[in-house]
Amino acid sequence: MKNYSSYLEIRKDLEDQIVTCETLVNHYLVNIHKHSQLNVFLEVYEEEALEQAKRIQEKIENNSAGTLAGLVVGIKDVLAYKGHGLGSASKILTGFKSQFTASAVQRLIDQDAIIIGRQNCDEFAMGSSNENSAYGPVVNGKGNQKVPGGSSGGSAVAVQMDMCQVSLGTDTGGSVRQPAAFCGVVGMKPTYSRISRYGLAAYASSFDTIGTLTKSVEDSALLLETMAGDDEYDSTVSTKEVPAYTQKLQKEDKFKVAYLAETLSHEGLNHEIKDAVENLLKKLTNRGHQVSEANFDLLDYLLPTYYILTTAEASSNLSRYDGVKFGHRTEDSKNLESMYKKTRSEGFGEEVKRRIMLGTFVLSASYYDAFYTKAQKARRLIKEQTEEILSKYDFIVSPTTSTVAFDIGSINDSLEMFLADLFTVQASVAGIPAISIPYGVDKEGMPIGIQIMSRHFSEEKLLAFARQILAEVN
Ligand code: GLN
């Protein structure tokens, strides 16, 4: 079967009876089994997906199918799907099954998308390499034993290796964009609050977004327009009207594009990635866009701000895993308190424990002002400075990551690992939308990603610009 770059092509072939939903599902299942050593799926809903395929195929034949009929979707193991396992790639949720479906997932199902399985990730979405999963690392389909990035690593490799057409991931500080860059796919994080978080296992609630991993910008637009919008189950979701993103993709305006001096001159930036960004900026100038340098002098404050605030929120969010309500409970406890302690000690992995402790520390009475309050203030400054740049420019273009995918096991230090998020956390701290698109490969054939950020709720323009750039590369 052909490797479809967008659902539009699939839909056409379904309607022209060149493929059926069953052929599609079988094709992805073959790839899932063929690449099982990449450790991408934690559970595959094989029979169920085939049954759905049959049911939806009939709907196509009766002309009653939804807008996503036959779109095969993989979901990161932090999204609830009623009656199915939900583990956040953690031992603490062993055996837990969702009692309801995440709104974002439900909206895809309502349009006849087919969910093929749940995907491996870093435990509770904490990590940048997928090595923090309790079920072992995911392996990048490119290179020799390279990480896929994280935390949505399984979701990125699934799209890279055609194990599903698209994946839903989550992005708190870069978890969709960074793996997309490492795997050579498109990763989009919408504006904070654009998509309901109902049914998403919380990591850091004021940062968490549901994002998409796709082969094309067209598919990102399609998923976003289906999932975004008001939801009675999430009081923080935006009620702003959802534009028809897919209808606006062909727009080819001339834009004002900024790049950040501090980013491009960063000492940690790999020179092949730097060359790729400079090459794109030159092309944009030649095409008549106005490209200028802008300054963002808060770059050094991004990671500390992000890690203080997200660990604080995580320490609170993860307090619910206490052995009473969900999943794992220790077999060996003397009283209630020792049950809590043992359950949590046994259930959580190293990185999650480290973050709960760090978050508890920054929220403790004696350090609250010195760390938490200060980081909140820094967040405000970062947001304001980012918005100030975006009031003068339509987009900020930057590398998605400072390096390409690295070897599994090569980074053992948390602080060094945090550097993988250097360029992605700005959009998360500011709450703005950002997309990573593949932009060539390095000398060894490893993918390079370019990130584009834009103003709050300007996904329409962001997607059209990203599509335009990708169309020129290919
Ligand atoms: N790598 C970042 C972290 O570990 C981002 C994770 C995410 O976006 N979920 O926090």
Coordinates of C-alpha atoms and ligand atoms in Angstrom, one line a residue:
M1 CA 0.0 0.0 0.0
K2 CA 1.2 3.5 -0.7
N3 CA 2.5 5.7 2.1
Y4 CA -0.1 8.4 2.4
S5 CA 1.1 11.7 3.4
S6 CA -2.3 13.1 4.2
Y7 CA -5.8 11.9 5.1
L8 CA -7.2 13.8 2.1
E9 CA -5.4 11.3 -0.2
I10 CA -6.7 8.4 1.9
R11 CA -10.3 9.7 1.7
K12 CA -10.1 10.0 -2.0
D13 CA -8.8 6.4 -2.4
L14 CA -11.5 5.2 0.0
E15 CA -14.2 6.9 -2.1
D16 CA -12.7 5.7 -5.3
Q17 CA -12.6 2.2 -3.8
I18 CA -8.9 1.9 -4.3
V19 CA -8.5 1.0 -0.6
T20 CA -10.9 -0.1 2.2
C21 CA -10.7 0.7 5.9
E22 CA -9.7 -2.9 6.5
T23 CA -6.8 -2.7 4.1
L24 CA -5.7 0.4 5.9
V25 CA -5.9 -1.0 9.4
N26 CA -4.2 -4.2 8.3
H27 CA -1.4 -2.2 6.7
Y28 CA -0.7 -0.4 9.9
L29 CA -0.9 -3.6 11.9
V30 CA 1.7 -5.2 9.7
N31 CA 4.0 -2.3 10.3
I32 CA 3.4 -2.3 14.1
H33 CA 4.3 -6.0 14.2
K34 CA 7.3 -5.7 11.8
H35 CA 8.8 -2.9 14.0
S36 CA 7.9 -4.3 17.4
Q37 CA 11.5 -4.0 18.5
L38 CA 11.1 -0.2 18.4
N39 CA 8.7 -0.6 21.4
V40 CA 6.2 2.0 20.2
F41 CA 2.9 0.6 21.3
L42 CA 2.0 -0.4 24.9
E43 CA -1.2 -2.0 23.7
V44 CA -2.6 -2.6 20.2
Y45 CA -6.4 -2.7 19.8
E46 CA -6.1 -5.1 16.9
E47 CA -9.5 -6.9 16.8
E48 CA -11.4 -3.8 17.8
A49 CA -9.7 -1.7 15.1
L50 CA -10.6 -4.3 12.5
E51 CA -14.2 -4.4 13.6
Q52 CA -14.4 -0.6 13.5
A53 CA -12.9 -0.7 10.0
K54 CA -15.7 -3.0 8.9
R55 CA -18.4 -0.8 10.4
I56 CA -17.0 2.4 9.0
Q57 CA -16.4 0.9 5.6
E58 CA -20.1 0.2 5.4
K59 CA -20.8 3.9 6.3
I60 CA -18.6 5.0 3.5
E61 CA -20.5 2.8 1.1
N62 CA -23.8 4.3 2.4
N63 CA -22.5 7.8 2.2
S64 CA -23.0 8.3 5.9
A65 CA -19.4 8.4 7.1
G66 CA -17.9 11.1 9.3
T67 CA -15.2 13.6 8.2
L68 CA -12.4 11.3 9.5
A69 CA -13.7 8.0 8.3
G70 CA -10.8 5.5 8.1
L71 CA -8.3 7.8 9.7
V72 CA -6.2 5.5 11.8
V73 CA -5.0 7.2 15.0
G74 CA -2.6 6.2 17.8
I75 CA -2.9 7.8 21.2
K76 CA -0.2 8.6 23.7
D77 CA -0.6 6.6 27.0
V78 CA -1.7 9.7 28.9
L79 CA -5.1 10.1 27.1
A80 CA -8.2 8.4 28.5
Y81 CA -10.2 6.0 26.2
K82 CA -13.1 4.4 28.0
G83 CA -12.7 0.7 28.8
H84 CA -9.1 0.8 27.7
G85 CA -5.9 0.7 29.7
L86 CA -4.4 4.1 30.7
G87 CA -0.9 3.9 32.2
S88 CA 1.0 7.1 31.7
A89 CA 3.9 4.6 31.1
S90 CA 4.1 4.2 34.9
K91 CA 4.0 1.2 37.1
I92 CA 1.8 3.1 39.5
L93 CA -1.1 2.8 37.1
T94 CA -0.7 -0.9 36.5
G95 CA -4.0 -2.4 35.5
F96 CA -5.9 0.9 35.5
K97 CA -8.7 1.3 32.9
S98 CA -10.3 4.6 31.8
Q99 CA -13.8 5.2 32.9
F100 CA -14.4 7.8 30.3
T101 CA -12.9 9.1 27.0
A102 CA -10.9 12.3 26.7
S103 CA -12.9 14.9 24.8
A104 CA -10.2 15.3 22.1
V105 CA -10.3 11.5 21.5
Q106 CA -14.1 11.4 21.5
R107 CA -14.3 14.1 18.9
L108 CA -12.1 12.0 16.5
I109 CA -14.1 8.9 17.2
D110 CA -17.4 10.8 16.6
Q111 CA -16.1 11.5 13.1
D112 CA -15.3 7.8 12.5
A113 CA -11.6 7.8 13.2
I114 CA -10.2 4.4 14.3
I115 CA -8.1 4.2 17.4
I116 CA -5.4 1.6 16.9
G117 CA -3.7 1.5 20.2
R118 CA -1.9 3.4 23.0
Q119 CA 1.6 4.5 22.6
N120 CA 4.7 4.4 24.8
C121 CA 6.0 7.7 26.3
D122 CA 8.1 9.0 29.2
E123 CA 6.5 8.3 32.5
F124 CA 3.8 10.9 33.1
A125 CA 5.2 12.8 30.1
M126 CA 8.3 13.8 32.0
G127 CA 11.4 13.4 29.8
S128 CA 13.0 14.3 26.5
S129 CA 14.2 10.9 25.2
N130 CA 11.5 8.3 26.1
E131 CA 14.0 6.6 28.3
N132 CA 11.9 7.3 31.4
S133 CA 9.1 4.8 30.5
A134 CA 8.5 2.0 32.9
Y135 CA 8.1 -0.2 29.8
G136 CA 11.5 0.5 28.3
P137 CA 12.7 3.1 25.8
V138 CA 11.2 3.7 22.4
V139 CA 13.8 3.4 19.6
N140 CA 13.9 6.0 16.8
G141 CA 13.2 4.3 13.4
K142 CA 16.1 6.3 11.9
G143 CA 19.8 5.8 12.9
N144 CA 21.3 3.1 15.0
Q145 CA 19.8 2.9 18.5
K146 CA 18.9 6.6 18.7
V147 CA 16.3 8.1 21.0
P148 CA 13.1 9.3 19.4
G149 CA 12.9 12.3 21.7
G150 CA 10.2 12.6 24.3
S151 CA 8.0 12.5 25.9
S152 CA 5.7 11.6 23.0
G153 CA 8.4 9.4 21.5
G154 CA 6.1 6.4 20.7
S155 CA 3.6 8.7 19.0
A156 CA 6.4 10.2 16.8
V157 CA 7.9 6.9 15.7
A158 CA 4.5 5.5 15.0
V159 CA 3.9 8.2 12.4
Q160 CA 7.5 8.0 11.1
M161 CA 7.3 4.3 10.5
D162 CA 3.7 4.4 9.2
M163 CA 2.2 2.4 12.1
C164 CA -0.8 4.7 12.0
Q165 CA -1.6 7.8 9.9
V166 CA -1.5 10.3 12.8
S167 CA -0.9 10.3 16.6
L168 CA -2.1 12.4 19.5
G169 CA 0.6 13.4 21.8
T170 CA 0.8 16.0 24.6
D171 CA 3.1 18.9 24.8
T172 CA 3.9 20.6 28.2
G173 CA 7.4 21.9 27.3
G174 CA 8.1 20.4 23.9
S175 CA 6.9 16.8 24.1
V176 CA 5.3 16.9 20.7
R177 CA 7.7 19.3 18.9
Q178 CA 11.0 17.8 20.0
P179 CA 10.2 14.1 19.1
A180 CA 8.7 15.4 15.8
A181 CA 12.1 17.0 15.1
F182 CA 14.1 13.9 16.1
C183 CA 11.9 11.7 13.9
G184 CA 11.3 13.9 10.8
V185 CA 7.6 14.4 11.2
V186 CA 5.3 17.4 11.8
G187 CA 4.5 18.2 15.5
M188 CA 2.1 20.9 16.5
K189 CA 1.2 22.3 19.9
P190 CA -1.8 24.6 19.8
T191 CA -2.3 27.7 22.0
Y192 CA -2.8 26.7 25.6
S193 CA -6.6 26.1 26.2
R194 CA -7.4 25.6 22.5
I195 CA -8.2 21.9 23.0
S196 CA -9.9 20.6 26.1
R197 CA -7.7 18.8 28.6
Y198 CA -10.5 16.6 29.9
G199 CA -9.3 13.1 30.0
L200 CA -5.6 14.0 29.8
A201 CA -3.6 12.7 32.8
A202 CA -2.2 15.9 34.2
Y203 CA 1.4 16.7 34.4
A204 CA 1.6 20.6 34.8
S205 CA -1.9 21.9 34.3
S206 CA -1.1 25.5 33.3
F207 CA 1.2 24.2 30.5
D208 CA -0.4 20.9 29.3
T209 CA -1.7 20.9 25.8
I210 CA -2.8 18.1 23.5
G211 CA -0.8 18.2 20.3
T212 CA -0.6 16.2 17.0
L213 CA 2.1 14.2 15.2
T214 CA 1.5 13.9 11.5
K215 CA 3.2 13.5 8.1
S216 CA 1.7 16.7 6.8
V217 CA 0.5 20.1 7.9
E218 CA -2.8 19.3 6.3
D219 CA -3.4 16.5 8.8
S220 CA -2.4 18.7 11.7
A221 CA -5.0 21.3 10.6
L222 CA -7.7 18.6 10.2
L223 CA -7.1 17.2 13.7
L224 CA -7.0 20.6 15.3
E225 CA -10.2 21.7 13.7
T226 CA -11.9 18.5 14.9
M227 CA -10.6 18.6 18.4
A228 CA -10.5 22.3 19.4
G229 CA -13.2 24.3 21.0
D230 CA -15.5 24.7 23.9
D231 CA -16.1 21.7 26.2
E232 CA -18.4 21.5 29.2
Y233 CA -15.9 19.2 31.0
D234 CA -13.0 21.6 31.0
S235 CA -13.6 25.0 32.5
T236 CA -10.3 26.3 31.3
V237 CA -10.8 25.6 27.6
S238 CA -11.2 28.5 25.3
T239 CA -14.7 29.2 23.9
K240 CA -13.3 31.1 21.0
E241 CA -14.7 30.0 17.7
V242 CA -12.7 27.3 15.9
P243 CA -11.7 28.4 12.3
A244 CA -11.8 25.9 9.5
Y245 CA -8.0 25.5 9.4
T246 CA -8.0 23.1 6.5
Q247 CA -9.8 25.6 4.3
K248 CA -7.2 28.4 4.9
L249 CA -4.0 26.4 4.2
Q250 CA -3.5 27.6 0.7
K251 CA -3.1 31.3 1.7
E252 CA 0.3 32.6 0.6
D253 CA 0.7 36.0 2.2
K254 CA 4.0 37.7 2.8
F255 CA 5.0 37.8 6.4
K256 CA 7.2 39.5 8.9
V257 CA 9.5 36.8 10.4
A258 CA 11.8 37.2 13.3
Y259 CA 14.7 35.0 14.4
L260 CA 16.2 35.4 17.9
A261 CA 19.9 36.4 18.0
E262 CA 20.4 34.6 21.3
T263 CA 19.1 31.3 19.9
L264 CA 21.1 31.2 16.7
S265 CA 24.3 32.2 18.5
H266 CA 23.8 29.7 21.3
E267 CA 27.0 27.8 22.0
G268 CA 25.1 24.5 22.3
L269 CA 23.5 24.7 18.8
N270 CA 24.7 22.1 16.4
H271 CA 26.2 23.8 13.3
E272 CA 24.3 21.7 10.8
I273 CA 21.0 22.7 12.4
K274 CA 22.2 26.3 12.5
D275 CA 23.0 26.1 8.8
A276 CA 19.5 24.7 8.1
V277 CA 17.8 27.6 9.9
E278 CA 20.0 30.2 8.1
N279 CA 19.3 28.5 4.8
L280 CA 15.5 28.7 5.5
L281 CA 15.8 32.4 6.5
K282 CA 17.6 33.2 3.3
K283 CA 15.0 31.4 1.3
L284 CA 12.2 33.3 3.0
T285 CA 13.9 36.6 2.3
N286 CA 14.2 35.6 -1.4
R287 CA 10.5 34.8 -1.5
G288 CA 9.7 38.3 -0.4
H289 CA 9.1 37.8 3.4
Q290 CA 10.6 40.4 5.6
V291 CA 13.1 38.6 7.9
S292 CA 14.8 40.4 10.8
E293 CA 16.7 39.6 13.9
A294 CA 15.0 40.2 17.2
N295 CA 16.3 40.1 20.7
F296 CA 15.1 37.9 23.5
D297 CA 17.4 38.3 26.5
L298 CA 15.5 35.9 28.8
L299 CA 16.7 32.7 27.1
D300 CA 18.7 31.7 30.2
Y301 CA 15.7 32.0 32.4
L302 CA 13.5 29.7 30.3
L303 CA 14.5 26.3 31.6
P304 CA 14.7 27.3 35.3
T305 CA 11.3 29.0 35.1
Y306 CA 9.8 26.0 33.3
Y307 CA 11.2 23.4 35.6
I308 CA 10.3 25.2 38.8
L309 CA 6.7 25.8 37.8
T310 CA 6.1 22.4 36.1
T311 CA 7.6 20.4 39.0
A312 CA 5.5 22.4 41.5
E313 CA 2.3 21.6 39.5
A314 CA 3.3 18.0 39.1
S315 CA 3.9 17.5 42.8
S316 CA 0.3 18.6 43.4
N317 CA -1.2 16.7 40.4
L318 CA 0.6 13.4 41.2
S319 CA -0.5 13.4 44.8
R320 CA -3.7 11.6 43.7
Y321 CA -1.7 8.4 43.0
D322 CA -1.8 7.1 46.5
G323 CA -2.7 3.5 46.2
V324 CA -6.3 4.1 47.1
K325 CA -8.0 5.2 43.9
F326 CA -5.9 4.1 41.0
G327 CA -3.7 1.2 39.8
H328 CA -0.9 -0.1 41.9
R329 CA -1.1 -0.6 45.7
T330 CA 1.7 -2.1 47.7
E331 CA 1.2 -5.5 49.2
D332 CA 3.4 -4.8 52.1
S333 CA 2.2 -2.1 54.5
K334 CA 1.5 -1.8 58.2
N335 CA -0.9 1.2 58.3
L336 CA -2.3 3.9 56.0
E337 CA 0.7 6.1 56.0
S338 CA 3.1 3.3 55.1
M339 CA 0.7 2.1 52.4
Y340 CA 0.9 5.6 50.8
K341 CA 4.7 5.7 51.1
K342 CA 5.4 2.2 49.9
T343 CA 2.9 2.5 47.0
R344 CA 4.5 5.7 45.8
S345 CA 8.0 4.5 46.3
E346 CA 7.3 1.3 44.3
G347 CA 5.1 2.8 41.7
F348 CA 7.0 5.9 40.5
G349 CA 10.2 5.9 38.5
E350 CA 13.3 7.9 39.4
E351 CA 12.7 11.0 37.3
V352 CA 9.1 11.3 38.5
K353 CA 10.2 11.0 42.1
R354 CA 12.9 13.6 41.6
R355 CA 10.4 16.0 40.2
I356 CA 7.8 15.4 42.9
M357 CA 10.5 16.2 45.5
L358 CA 11.8 19.3 43.6
G359 CA 8.2 20.5 43.2
T360 CA 7.4 19.9 46.8
F361 CA 10.5 21.8 47.8
V362 CA 9.8 24.9 45.7
L363 CA 6.3 25.0 47.2
S364 CA 7.3 24.5 50.8
A365 CA 6.6 27.5 53.1
S366 CA 10.2 28.6 53.5
Y367 CA 11.1 28.5 49.9
Y368 CA 7.8 29.4 48.2
D369 CA 8.7 33.1 47.6
A370 CA 12.3 32.5 46.7
F371 CA 11.4 29.9 44.0
Y372 CA 7.8 29.5 43.1
T373 CA 6.7 33.2 43.3
K374 CA 9.9 34.3 41.6
A375 CA 9.3 31.8 38.8
Q376 CA 5.8 33.0 38.3
K377 CA 7.1 36.5 37.9
A378 CA 9.7 35.3 35.4
R379 CA 7.0 33.5 33.5
R380 CA 5.1 36.8 33.2
L381 CA 8.3 38.6 31.9
I382 CA 8.9 35.8 29.4
K383 CA 5.3 35.9 28.2
E384 CA 5.4 39.7 27.9
Q385 CA 8.7 39.8 26.0
T386 CA 7.6 37.0 23.6
E387 CA 4.3 38.9 23.0
E388 CA 6.2 42.1 22.4
I389 CA 8.2 40.4 19.6
L390 CA 5.1 38.9 18.2
S391 CA 3.4 42.3 18.1
K392 CA 5.9 43.3 15.6
Y393 CA 6.4 40.1 13.7
D394 CA 4.0 37.3 12.5
F395 CA 6.3 34.5 13.4
I396 CA 9.5 33.6 15.3
V397 CA 11.5 30.9 13.5
S398 CA 14.1 28.9 15.4
P399 CA 15.6 25.4 15.5
T400 CA 13.3 23.0 17.3
T401 CA 16.2 21.4 19.1
S402 CA 19.9 22.2 19.6
T403 CA 21.0 18.7 18.5
V404 CA 19.7 15.8 16.4
A405 CA 18.5 12.6 18.1
F406 CA 21.3 11.3 20.4
D407 CA 22.2 7.7 21.3
I408 CA 20.1 5.8 23.7
G409 CA 21.8 5.8 27.1
S410 CA 24.2 8.6 26.2
I411 CA 22.8 11.3 28.6
N412 CA 22.5 10.3 32.2
D413 CA 22.3 13.7 33.8
S414 CA 18.9 15.4 34.3
L415 CA 20.3 18.9 33.8
E416 CA 21.9 17.9 30.5
M417 CA 18.7 16.3 29.4
F418 CA 16.8 19.5 30.2
L419 CA 18.8 21.2 27.5
A420 CA 16.9 19.2 24.9
D421 CA 14.0 21.5 25.7
L422 CA 15.9 24.8 25.4
F423 CA 14.1 26.1 22.4
T424 CA 10.7 24.5 22.9
V425 CA 9.8 25.8 26.4
Q426 CA 9.4 29.4 25.4
A427 CA 6.1 28.7 23.6
S428 CA 5.0 26.6 26.6
V429 CA 5.8 29.2 29.2
A430 CA 4.1 31.9 27.0
G431 CA 1.1 29.6 26.1
I432 CA 1.5 30.4 22.4
P433 CA 1.1 27.9 19.5
A434 CA 4.2 26.4 17.8
I435 CA 4.9 23.8 15.2
S436 CA 8.0 21.8 14.3
I437 CA 8.4 20.8 10.6
P438 CA 11.0 18.5 9.2
Y439 CA 13.7 20.4 7.3
G440 CA 16.3 18.1 5.9
V441 CA 18.8 15.8 7.6
D442 CA 22.3 16.1 8.9
K443 CA 25.4 14.3 7.4
E444 CA 24.4 11.1 9.1
G445 CA 20.8 11.2 7.8
M446 CA 19.3 12.2 11.1
P447 CA 16.3 14.6 10.8
I448 CA 16.4 18.3 11.6
G449 CA 13.4 20.2 12.7
I450 CA 12.5 23.8 12.4
Q451 CA 10.1 25.5 14.8
I452 CA 7.7 28.3 14.1
M453 CA 5.9 30.2 16.9
S454 CA 3.1 32.7 16.5
R455 CA 0.6 34.7 18.5
H456 CA -2.1 33.2 20.7
F457 CA -4.9 31.7 18.7
S458 CA -3.2 32.4 15.3
E459 CA -3.0 28.7 14.3
E460 CA -4.7 29.5 11.0
K461 CA -1.8 31.6 9.9
L462 CA 0.8 29.4 11.5
L463 CA -0.4 26.3 9.7
A464 CA -0.7 28.0 6.3
F465 CA 2.9 29.3 6.7
A466 CA 4.2 25.9 7.8
R467 CA 2.5 24.2 4.8
Q468 CA 4.0 26.8 2.5
I469 CA 7.5 26.1 3.8
L470 CA 7.1 22.3 3.7
A471 CA 5.7 22.4 0.2
E472 CA 8.9 24.2 -0.9
V473 CA 11.2 21.7 0.7
N474 CA 9.5 18.7 -0.8
Ligands
GLN1 N1 11.0 17.4 28.3 C1 10.1 18.3 29.0 C2 9.9 17.7 30.4 O1 10.5 16.7 30.7 C3 8.8 18.4 28.3 C4 7.9 17.3 28.6 C5 6.5 17.5 28.0 O2 6.3 18.4 27.2 N2 5.6 16.7 28.4 O3 9.3 18.3 31.2

